[in-house]
Short mmCIF file of N, CA and C in Angstrom, two decimals:
data_model
loop_
_atom_site.label_atom_id
_atom_site.label_comp_id
_atom_site.label_asym_id
_atom_site.label_seq_id
_atom_site.Cartn_x
_atom_site.Cartn_y
_atom_site.Cartn_z
N UNK A 1 0.85 -1.17 0.00
CA UNK A 1 0.00 0.00 0.00
C UNK A 1 0.89 1.23 0.00
N UNK A 2 0.64 2.17 -0.90
CA UNK A 2 1.52 3.32 -1.03
C UNK A 2 1.10 4.48 -0.14
N UNK A 3 -0.16 4.61 0.21
CA UNK A 3 -0.59 5.71 1.06
C UNK A 3 -0.08 5.51 2.49
N UNK A 4 0.17 6.60 3.15
CA UNK A 4 0.64 6.55 4.53
C UNK A 4 -0.52 6.88 5.46
N UNK A 5 -0.49 6.30 6.63
CA UNK A 5 -1.47 6.63 7.65
C UNK A 5 -0.79 6.53 9.01
N UNK A 6 -1.43 7.08 10.00
CA UNK A 6 -0.90 7.04 11.36
C UNK A 6 -0.87 5.60 11.81
N UNK A 7 0.29 5.09 12.21
CA UNK A 7 0.37 3.70 12.64
C UNK A 7 -0.49 3.44 13.88
N UNK A 8 -1.03 2.23 13.95
CA UNK A 8 -1.82 1.82 15.11
C UNK A 8 -0.92 1.35 16.22
N UNK A 9 -1.45 0.84 17.27
CA UNK A 9 -2.89 0.64 17.44
C UNK A 9 -3.62 1.94 17.78
N UNK A 10 -4.88 1.99 17.36
CA UNK A 10 -5.76 3.11 17.65
C UNK A 10 -6.80 2.65 18.65
N UNK A 11 -7.30 3.57 19.47
CA UNK A 11 -8.37 3.25 20.43
C UNK A 11 -9.45 4.30 20.34
N UNK A 12 -10.64 3.89 20.73
CA UNK A 12 -11.78 4.80 20.83
C UNK A 12 -12.21 4.85 22.29
N UNK A 13 -12.29 6.06 22.84
CA UNK A 13 -12.77 6.20 24.21
C UNK A 13 -13.76 7.36 24.26
N UNK A 14 -14.71 7.25 25.17
CA UNK A 14 -15.71 8.30 25.34
C UNK A 14 -15.28 9.16 26.52
N UNK A 15 -15.05 10.44 26.23
CA UNK A 15 -14.67 11.39 27.27
C UNK A 15 -15.68 12.54 27.23
N UNK A 16 -16.44 12.62 28.28
CA UNK A 16 -17.44 13.70 28.46
C UNK A 16 -18.26 13.98 27.21
N UNK A 17 -18.87 12.92 26.69
CA UNK A 17 -19.79 13.09 25.58
C UNK A 17 -19.17 13.19 24.20
N UNK A 18 -17.89 12.92 24.08
CA UNK A 18 -17.21 12.95 22.78
C UNK A 18 -16.38 11.68 22.65
N UNK A 19 -16.54 10.99 21.53
CA UNK A 19 -15.69 9.83 21.25
C UNK A 19 -14.38 10.34 20.67
N UNK A 20 -13.29 9.95 21.31
CA UNK A 20 -11.95 10.33 20.88
C UNK A 20 -11.30 9.09 20.28
N UNK A 21 -10.76 9.23 19.07
CA UNK A 21 -10.03 8.13 18.44
C UNK A 21 -8.59 8.59 18.30
N UNK A 22 -7.68 7.80 18.84
CA UNK A 22 -6.28 8.16 18.78
C UNK A 22 -5.41 7.04 19.30
N UNK A 23 -4.14 7.37 19.46
CA UNK A 23 -3.18 6.41 19.98
C UNK A 23 -2.95 6.67 21.46
N UNK A 24 -2.39 5.70 22.14
CA UNK A 24 -2.10 5.83 23.56
C UNK A 24 -1.07 6.91 23.85
N UNK A 25 -0.27 7.28 22.86
CA UNK A 25 0.75 8.31 23.08
C UNK A 25 0.19 9.73 22.98
N UNK A 26 -1.14 9.84 22.85
CA UNK A 26 -1.78 11.15 22.80
C UNK A 26 -2.02 11.69 21.40
N UNK A 27 -1.59 10.96 20.37
CA UNK A 27 -1.82 11.40 18.99
C UNK A 27 -3.31 11.29 18.68
N UNK A 28 -3.96 12.41 18.45
CA UNK A 28 -5.40 12.46 18.18
C UNK A 28 -5.66 12.25 16.70
N UNK A 29 -6.62 11.37 16.38
CA UNK A 29 -7.01 11.16 14.99
C UNK A 29 -8.31 11.88 14.67
N UNK A 30 -9.30 11.74 15.54
CA UNK A 30 -10.57 12.41 15.30
C UNK A 30 -11.39 12.46 16.58
N UNK A 31 -12.38 13.35 16.57
CA UNK A 31 -13.36 13.46 17.65
C UNK A 31 -14.74 13.30 17.01
N UNK A 32 -15.60 12.54 17.67
CA UNK A 32 -16.96 12.32 17.17
C UNK A 32 -17.92 12.65 18.31
N UNK A 33 -18.81 13.64 18.10
CA UNK A 33 -19.78 13.95 19.15
C UNK A 33 -20.62 12.71 19.47
N UNK A 34 -20.79 12.43 20.75
CA UNK A 34 -21.48 11.21 21.18
C UNK A 34 -22.99 11.30 21.03
N UNK A 35 -23.53 12.44 20.64
CA UNK A 35 -24.98 12.59 20.52
C UNK A 35 -25.60 11.80 19.38
N UNK A 36 -24.82 11.43 18.38
CA UNK A 36 -25.33 10.69 17.23
C UNK A 36 -25.56 9.23 17.62
N UNK A 37 -26.59 8.63 17.04
CA UNK A 37 -26.90 7.22 17.32
C UNK A 37 -25.78 6.30 16.86
N UNK A 38 -25.03 6.70 15.84
CA UNK A 38 -23.96 5.87 15.29
C UNK A 38 -22.57 6.26 15.77
N UNK A 39 -22.47 7.20 16.69
CA UNK A 39 -21.17 7.73 17.10
C UNK A 39 -20.24 6.65 17.63
N UNK A 40 -20.73 5.82 18.53
CA UNK A 40 -19.86 4.78 19.10
C UNK A 40 -19.43 3.78 18.04
N UNK A 41 -20.37 3.35 17.21
CA UNK A 41 -20.03 2.39 16.15
C UNK A 41 -19.01 2.98 15.18
N UNK A 42 -19.18 4.24 14.81
CA UNK A 42 -18.22 4.88 13.91
C UNK A 42 -16.85 5.01 14.55
N UNK A 43 -16.81 5.38 15.83
CA UNK A 43 -15.53 5.52 16.53
C UNK A 43 -14.80 4.17 16.60
N UNK A 44 -15.55 3.11 16.90
CA UNK A 44 -14.93 1.78 16.99
C UNK A 44 -14.43 1.31 15.62
N UNK A 45 -15.18 1.60 14.59
CA UNK A 45 -14.76 1.21 13.23
C UNK A 45 -13.48 1.94 12.83
N UNK A 46 -13.43 3.24 13.11
CA UNK A 46 -12.23 4.00 12.80
C UNK A 46 -11.04 3.45 13.59
N UNK A 47 -11.24 3.19 14.86
CA UNK A 47 -10.15 2.69 15.71
C UNK A 47 -9.64 1.33 15.25
N UNK A 48 -10.50 0.53 14.66
CA UNK A 48 -10.11 -0.80 14.20
C UNK A 48 -9.48 -0.80 12.81
N UNK A 49 -9.47 0.33 12.13
CA UNK A 49 -9.01 0.39 10.75
C UNK A 49 -7.62 -0.21 10.52
N UNK A 50 -6.59 0.10 11.32
CA UNK A 50 -5.28 -0.51 11.06
C UNK A 50 -5.30 -2.03 11.18
N UNK A 51 -6.05 -2.54 12.17
CA UNK A 51 -6.14 -4.00 12.36
C UNK A 51 -6.89 -4.65 11.19
N UNK A 52 -7.96 -4.01 10.75
CA UNK A 52 -8.74 -4.55 9.62
C UNK A 52 -7.90 -4.55 8.35
N UNK A 53 -7.16 -3.46 8.10
CA UNK A 53 -6.31 -3.39 6.92
C UNK A 53 -5.25 -4.49 6.94
N UNK A 54 -4.60 -4.66 8.07
CA UNK A 54 -3.57 -5.70 8.18
C UNK A 54 -4.14 -7.09 7.93
N UNK A 55 -5.30 -7.37 8.53
CA UNK A 55 -5.93 -8.69 8.35
C UNK A 55 -6.32 -8.91 6.89
N UNK A 56 -6.88 -7.90 6.25
CA UNK A 56 -7.26 -8.03 4.84
C UNK A 56 -6.05 -8.22 3.94
N UNK A 57 -4.98 -7.47 4.21
CA UNK A 57 -3.78 -7.63 3.40
C UNK A 57 -3.22 -9.04 3.52
N UNK A 58 -3.24 -9.61 4.71
CA UNK A 58 -2.76 -10.99 4.89
C UNK A 58 -3.65 -11.98 4.15
N UNK A 59 -4.96 -11.81 4.27
CA UNK A 59 -5.88 -12.72 3.59
C UNK A 59 -5.75 -12.62 2.07
N UNK A 60 -5.59 -11.41 1.54
CA UNK A 60 -5.41 -11.24 0.10
C UNK A 60 -4.11 -11.90 -0.36
N UNK A 61 -3.06 -11.71 0.41
CA UNK A 61 -1.78 -12.34 0.06
C UNK A 61 -1.93 -13.86 0.01
N UNK A 62 -2.59 -14.43 1.00
CA UNK A 62 -2.78 -15.88 1.01
C UNK A 62 -3.63 -16.34 -0.17
N UNK A 63 -4.66 -15.58 -0.48
CA UNK A 63 -5.52 -15.94 -1.61
C UNK A 63 -4.73 -15.87 -2.92
N UNK A 64 -3.89 -14.84 -3.07
CA UNK A 64 -3.08 -14.71 -4.29
C UNK A 64 -2.08 -15.86 -4.42
N UNK A 65 -1.63 -16.37 -3.30
CA UNK A 65 -0.69 -17.51 -3.30
C UNK A 65 -1.43 -18.84 -3.32
N UNK A 66 -2.75 -18.77 -3.38
CA UNK A 66 -3.61 -19.95 -3.37
C UNK A 66 -3.33 -20.82 -2.14
N UNK A 67 -3.18 -20.14 -1.01
CA UNK A 67 -2.88 -20.81 0.25
C UNK A 67 -4.03 -20.56 1.23
N UNK A 68 -4.39 -21.58 1.95
CA UNK A 68 -5.45 -21.42 2.96
C UNK A 68 -4.90 -20.66 4.16
N UNK A 69 -5.73 -19.79 4.73
CA UNK A 69 -5.27 -19.07 5.93
C UNK A 69 -5.13 -20.03 7.09
N UNK A 70 -4.08 -19.87 7.84
CA UNK A 70 -3.87 -20.69 9.03
C UNK A 70 -4.65 -20.12 10.20
N UNK A 71 -4.62 -20.82 11.32
CA UNK A 71 -5.37 -20.38 12.49
C UNK A 71 -4.94 -19.00 12.99
N UNK A 72 -3.65 -18.66 12.88
CA UNK A 72 -3.20 -17.35 13.35
C UNK A 72 -3.79 -16.22 12.51
N UNK A 73 -3.85 -16.42 11.20
CA UNK A 73 -4.42 -15.40 10.33
C UNK A 73 -5.91 -15.23 10.60
N UNK A 74 -6.61 -16.34 10.76
CA UNK A 74 -8.04 -16.26 11.05
C UNK A 74 -8.29 -15.64 12.42
N UNK A 75 -7.47 -15.97 13.38
CA UNK A 75 -7.60 -15.37 14.71
C UNK A 75 -7.40 -13.87 14.64
N UNK A 76 -6.40 -13.43 13.87
CA UNK A 76 -6.15 -12.01 13.70
C UNK A 76 -7.34 -11.31 13.04
N UNK A 77 -7.88 -11.92 12.00
CA UNK A 77 -9.03 -11.33 11.31
C UNK A 77 -10.24 -11.25 12.23
N UNK A 78 -10.49 -12.31 12.98
CA UNK A 78 -11.61 -12.31 13.93
C UNK A 78 -11.43 -11.26 15.02
N UNK A 79 -10.21 -11.09 15.49
CA UNK A 79 -9.94 -10.08 16.51
C UNK A 79 -10.18 -8.67 15.99
N UNK A 80 -9.80 -8.42 14.73
CA UNK A 80 -10.04 -7.10 14.13
C UNK A 80 -11.53 -6.84 13.99
N UNK A 81 -12.28 -7.84 13.56
CA UNK A 81 -13.73 -7.70 13.43
C UNK A 81 -14.36 -7.47 14.80
N UNK A 82 -13.90 -8.21 15.79
CA UNK A 82 -14.45 -8.07 17.14
C UNK A 82 -14.16 -6.69 17.72
N UNK A 83 -13.02 -6.10 17.35
CA UNK A 83 -12.69 -4.76 17.85
C UNK A 83 -13.71 -3.74 17.41
N UNK A 84 -14.26 -3.93 16.23
CA UNK A 84 -15.29 -3.01 15.73
C UNK A 84 -16.55 -3.10 16.58
N UNK A 85 -16.94 -4.33 16.91
CA UNK A 85 -18.18 -4.52 17.67
C UNK A 85 -17.96 -4.74 19.14
N UNK A 86 -16.69 -4.81 19.56
CA UNK A 86 -16.36 -5.08 20.95
C UNK A 86 -17.11 -6.31 21.45
N UNK A 87 -17.08 -7.37 20.62
CA UNK A 87 -17.73 -8.64 20.98
C UNK A 87 -16.79 -9.54 21.71
#
């Protein structure tokens, strides 16, 4: 991937009615007002973006090599999906 983005991990936390998405080192990515019905879901999706991208890149690589994903790759993909829904 040629585009650059802020390296993860990213987290979403609710602070006084605003969802903050950023890194633990204080690097802020975005703020989402918590008043919207979708605010939490959007914040979690944004926070999971680096994990989702990494999992998709691994799965695409395996598919291009005609190789089945191993348990570690599937575990990583499931963890990224779960981060979005906090399941």
